[in-house]
CSV table of C-alpha atoms in Angstrom, one decimal:
chain,number,residue,atom,x,y,z
A,1286,UNK,CA,-40.5,36.2,-11.5
A,1287,UNK,CA,-41.4,33.0,-9.6
A,1288,UNK,CA,-44.2,33.1,-7.1
A,1289,UNK,CA,-42.7,30.5,-4.8
A,1290,UNK,CA,-39.5,30.4,-2.8
A,1291,UNK,CA,-37.4,27.2,-2.9
A,1292,UNK,CA,-38.6,26.3,0.5
A,1293,UNK,CA,-42.2,26.6,-0.5
A,1294,UNK,CA,-41.6,24.5,-3.7
A,1295,UNK,CA,-39.9,21.7,-1.7
A,1296,UNK,CA,-42.6,21.7,0.9
A,1297,UNK,CA,-45.3,21.6,-1.8
A,1298,UNK,CA,-43.6,18.5,-3.2
A,1299,UNK,CA,-43.6,17.0,0.3
A,1300,UNK,CA,-47.4,17.5,0.6
A,1301,UNK,CA,-47.8,15.8,-2.8
A,1302,UNK,CA,-45.7,12.8,-1.8
A,1303,UNK,CA,-47.8,12.5,1.4
A,1304,UNK,CA,-51.0,12.8,-0.6
A,1305,UNK,CA,-49.9,10.0,-3.1
A,1306,UNK,CA,-49.2,7.7,-0.2
A,1307,UNK,CA,-52.6,8.5,1.4
A,1308,UNK,CA,-54.3,7.8,-2.0
A,1309,UNK,CA,-52.5,4.4,-2.1
A,1310,UNK,CA,-53.8,3.6,1.4
A,1311,UNK,CA,-57.3,4.6,0.5
A,1312,UNK,CA,-57.4,2.5,-2.7
A,1313,UNK,CA,-59.5,-0.6,-2.3
A,1314,UNK,CA,-58.4,-2.6,-5.3
A,1315,UNK,CA,-55.1,-3.8,-6.6
A,1316,UNK,CA,-55.3,-1.8,-9.8
A,1317,UNK,CA,-55.7,1.5,-8.0
A,1318,UNK,CA,-53.1,0.6,-5.3
A,1319,UNK,CA,-50.7,-0.1,-8.2
A,1320,UNK,CA,-51.4,3.3,-9.8
A,1321,UNK,CA,-50.9,5.3,-6.6
A,1322,UNK,CA,-47.8,3.3,-5.6
A,1323,UNK,CA,-46.3,4.1,-9.0
A,1324,UNK,CA,-47.3,7.8,-8.6
A,1325,UNK,CA,-45.7,7.9,-5.1
A,1326,UNK,CA,-42.5,6.2,-6.3
A,1327,UNK,CA,-42.3,8.5,-9.4
A,1328,UNK,CA,-42.7,11.7,-7.3
A,1329,UNK,CA,-40.2,10.6,-4.6
A,1330,UNK,CA,-37.6,9.7,-7.3
A,1331,UNK,CA,-37.9,13.0,-9.1
A,1332,UNK,CA,-38.0,15.0,-5.9
A,1333,UNK,CA,-35.0,13.3,-4.3
A,1334,UNK,CA,-32.7,13.7,-7.3
A,1335,UNK,CA,-33.8,17.3,-7.8
A,1336,UNK,CA,-33.0,18.1,-4.1
A,1337,UNK,CA,-29.6,16.4,-4.5
A,1338,UNK,CA,-28.8,18.4,-7.6
A,1339,UNK,CA,-30.2,21.8,-6.6
A,1340,UNK,CA,-30.9,22.0,-2.9
A,1341,UNK,CA,-28.0,20.2,-1.2
A,1342,UNK,CA,-25.3,22.0,-3.1
A,1343,UNK,CA,-26.9,25.2,-1.9
A,1344,UNK,CA,-26.7,23.9,1.7
A,1345,UNK,CA,-23.0,23.3,1.2
A,1346,UNK,CA,-22.4,26.7,-0.4
A,1347,UNK,CA,-24.5,28.9,1.8
A,1348,UNK,CA,-24.2,27.1,5.2
A,1349,UNK,CA,-20.6,25.9,4.8
A,1350,UNK,CA,-19.7,23.1,7.3
A,1351,UNK,CA,-23.1,22.8,8.9
A,1352,UNK,CA,-24.6,22.7,5.3
A,1353,UNK,CA,-22.2,19.9,4.3
A,1354,UNK,CA,-23.4,17.9,7.4
A,1355,UNK,CA,-27.0,18.6,6.5
A,1356,UNK,CA,-26.5,17.6,2.9
A,1357,UNK,CA,-24.6,14.4,3.8
A,1358,UNK,CA,-27.4,13.3,6.2
A,1359,UNK,CA,-30.1,14.1,3.7
A,1360,UNK,CA,-28.3,12.2,0.9
A,1361,UNK,CA,-28.0,9.2,3.3
A,1362,UNK,CA,-31.8,9.4,3.9
A,1363,UNK,CA,-32.4,9.5,0.2
A,1364,UNK,CA,-30.1,6.5,-0.4
A,1365,UNK,CA,-32.1,4.5,2.2
A,1366,UNK,CA,-35.4,5.5,0.5
A,1367,UNK,CA,-34.1,4.7,-3.0
A,1368,UNK,CA,-32.9,1.3,-1.8
A,1369,UNK,CA,-36.3,0.5,-0.2
A,1370,UNK,CA,-38.1,1.7,-3.3
A,1371,UNK,CA,-35.9,-0.4,-5.6
A,1372,UNK,CA,-36.8,-3.5,-3.4
A,1373,UNK,CA,-40.5,-2.4,-3.6
A,1374,UNK,CA,-40.4,-2.7,-7.4
A,1375,UNK,CA,-39.8,-6.5,-7.1
A,1376,UNK,CA,-42.9,-7.0,-4.9
A,1377,UNK,CA,-46.5,-7.5,-6.0
A,1378,UNK,CA,-48.8,-4.7,-5.1
A,1379,UNK,CA,-51.5,-5.8,-2.6
A,1380,UNK,CA,-49.2,-8.2,-0.8
A,1381,UNK,CA,-48.4,-7.7,2.9
A,1382,UNK,CA,-44.7,-7.4,2.0
A,1383,UNK,CA,-45.4,-4.6,-0.5
A,1384,UNK,CA,-47.7,-2.9,2.0
A,1385,UNK,CA,-45.2,-3.1,4.9
A,1386,UNK,CA,-42.2,-1.9,2.7
A,1387,UNK,CA,-44.2,1.0,1.4
A,1388,UNK,CA,-45.2,2.0,4.9
A,1389,UNK,CA,-41.5,1.8,5.9
A,1390,UNK,CA,-40.6,4.1,3.0
A,1391,UNK,CA,-43.3,6.6,4.2
A,1392,UNK,CA,-42.0,6.4,7.8
A,1393,UNK,CA,-38.4,7.1,6.7
A,1394,UNK,CA,-39.6,10.0,4.5
A,1395,UNK,CA,-41.8,11.5,7.3
A,1396,UNK,CA,-38.7,11.8,9.5
A,1397,UNK,CA,-36.6,13.2,6.7
A,1398,UNK,CA,-39.3,15.7,5.7
A,1399,UNK,CA,-39.7,16.9,9.3
A,1400,UNK,CA,-36.0,17.6,9.5
A,1401,UNK,CA,-35.9,19.5,6.2
A,1402,UNK,CA,-39.0,21.6,7.0
A,1403,UNK,CA,-38.2,22.4,10.6
A,1404,UNK,CA,-34.5,22.9,10.3
A,1405,UNK,CA,-32.7,22.6,7.0
A,1406,UNK,CA,-34.9,24.7,4.7
A,1407,UNK,CA,-35.6,27.6,7.1
A,1408,UNK,CA,-31.9,27.8,7.7
A,1409,UNK,CA,-31.1,27.8,4.0
A,1410,UNK,CA,-33.8,30.4,3.2
A,1411,UNK,CA,-32.4,32.7,5.9
A,1412,UNK,CA,-29.1,32.8,3.9
A,1413,UNK,CA,-30.7,33.3,0.4
A,1414,UNK,CA,-31.7,36.6,-1.1
A,1415,UNK,CA,-35.3,36.5,-2.3
A,1416,UNK,CA,-34.3,36.5,-6.0
A,1417,UNK,CA,-31.8,33.7,-5.3
A,1418,UNK,CA,-34.6,31.6,-3.7
A,1419,UNK,CA,-36.9,32.2,-6.7
A,1420,UNK,CA,-34.1,31.3,-9.1
A,1421,UNK,CA,-33.3,28.1,-7.2
A,1422,UNK,CA,-37.0,27.2,-7.2
A,1423,UNK,CA,-37.1,27.5,-11.0
A,1424,UNK,CA,-34.0,25.4,-11.3
A,1425,UNK,CA,-35.5,22.8,-8.9
A,1426,UNK,CA,-38.7,22.6,-11.1
A,1427,UNK,CA,-36.7,22.4,-14.4
A,1428,UNK,CA,-34.5,19.6,-12.9
A,1429,UNK,CA,-37.5,17.6,-11.9
A,1430,UNK,CA,-38.5,17.4,-15.5
A,1431,UNK,CA,-35.2,15.9,-16.6
A,1432,UNK,CA,-34.3,13.4,-13.8
A,1433,UNK,CA,-34.9,9.7,-13.4
A,1434,UNK,CA,-38.4,8.6,-12.4
A,1435,UNK,CA,-37.3,5.4,-10.7
A,1436,UNK,CA,-35.1,4.8,-7.8
A,1437,UNK,CA,-31.4,4.2,-8.5
A,1438,UNK,CA,-29.8,3.5,-5.2
A,1439,UNK,CA,-26.4,2.7,-6.6
A,1440,UNK,CA,-26.2,5.9,-8.7
A,1441,UNK,CA,-23.9,8.8,-7.5
A,1442,UNK,CA,-25.8,11.3,-5.3
A,1443,UNK,CA,-23.5,14.3,-5.7
A,1444,UNK,CA,-23.2,16.6,-8.7
A,1445,UNK,CA,-21.7,16.5,-11.3
A,1446,UNK,CA,-21.7,12.6,-11.4
A,1447,UNK,CA,-25.4,12.4,-10.2
A,1448,UNK,CA,-26.4,14.8,-13.0
A,1449,UNK,CA,-24.7,12.6,-15.6
A,1450,UNK,CA,-26.1,9.4,-14.2
A,1451,UNK,CA,-29.6,10.9,-14.0
A,1452,UNK,CA,-29.5,11.9,-17.7
A,1453,UNK,CA,-28.4,8.4,-18.6
A,1454,UNK,CA,-31.2,6.7,-16.6
A,1455,UNK,CA,-33.9,9.2,-17.7
A,1456,UNK,CA,-34.7,7.6,-21.1
A,1457,UNK,CA,-34.8,4.1,-19.7
A,1458,UNK,CA,-37.1,5.2,-16.9
A,1459,UNK,CA,-39.4,6.9,-19.3
A,1460,UNK,CA,-39.7,3.7,-21.4
A,1461,UNK,CA,-40.5,1.7,-18.2
A,1462,UNK,CA,-43.1,4.4,-17.3
A,1463,UNK,CA,-44.9,3.8,-20.6
A,1464,UNK,CA,-45.6,0.2,-19.4
A,1465,UNK,CA,-46.7,1.1,-15.9
A,1466,UNK,CA,-50.1,2.1,-14.6
A,1467,UNK,CA,-50.5,5.6,-13.1
A,1468,UNK,CA,-53.6,7.5,-12.0
A,1469,UNK,CA,-55.1,9.6,-14.7
A,1470,UNK,CA,-54.3,13.3,-14.7
A,1471,UNK,CA,-57.8,14.1,-13.6
A,1472,UNK,CA,-57.5,11.7,-10.6
A,1473,UNK,CA,-54.3,13.4,-9.5
A,1474,UNK,CA,-55.9,16.9,-9.9
A,1475,UNK,CA,-59.0,15.8,-8.0
A,1476,UNK,CA,-56.9,14.4,-5.1
A,1477,UNK,CA,-54.8,17.5,-5.0
A,1478,UNK,CA,-57.9,19.8,-5.0
A,1479,UNK,CA,-59.5,17.8,-2.3
A,1480,UNK,CA,-56.3,18.0,-0.2
A,1481,UNK,CA,-55.9,21.7,-0.9
A,1482,UNK,CA,-52.6,21.3,-2.6
């Protein structure tokens, strides 16, 4: 049996995303800024697609018309973030343009996160049985392991098409990840421990 509800898992991801942005801001040299920018993008991409495949269909199923409106708004937020992140990939880390665009991504995400945590997720959890929430959390985690790790703003954002597009993009993203710099696992663990995540 899982130890976290779906809401707790999504919120945990949100804290990680915020942490990776903070680590980027604290980095003093271009190499570390590059690593943390990549880590931030990687986590946002995986998290977003996993929400679109697992969480938003639950909004629609469990919350009917209101859930459909919530899912549509959240998908639009994700499209905006993916578009910004795709633009970010063409900019050099350490430039004012990169810094400003990454800050804009963080700001859009902050508003999105607030809405999910204060309204959407509590409402969904109130409609899920405990075991349903645990099962959805496990599905959310499994999905994160198999989805794209880069932003694809033009990809479909509703299952089943998004699932297919994600599986097609996944191997290409993995190859690109091999040639990108990321923080070492120990650096990520240390940052999480220091932040209490």
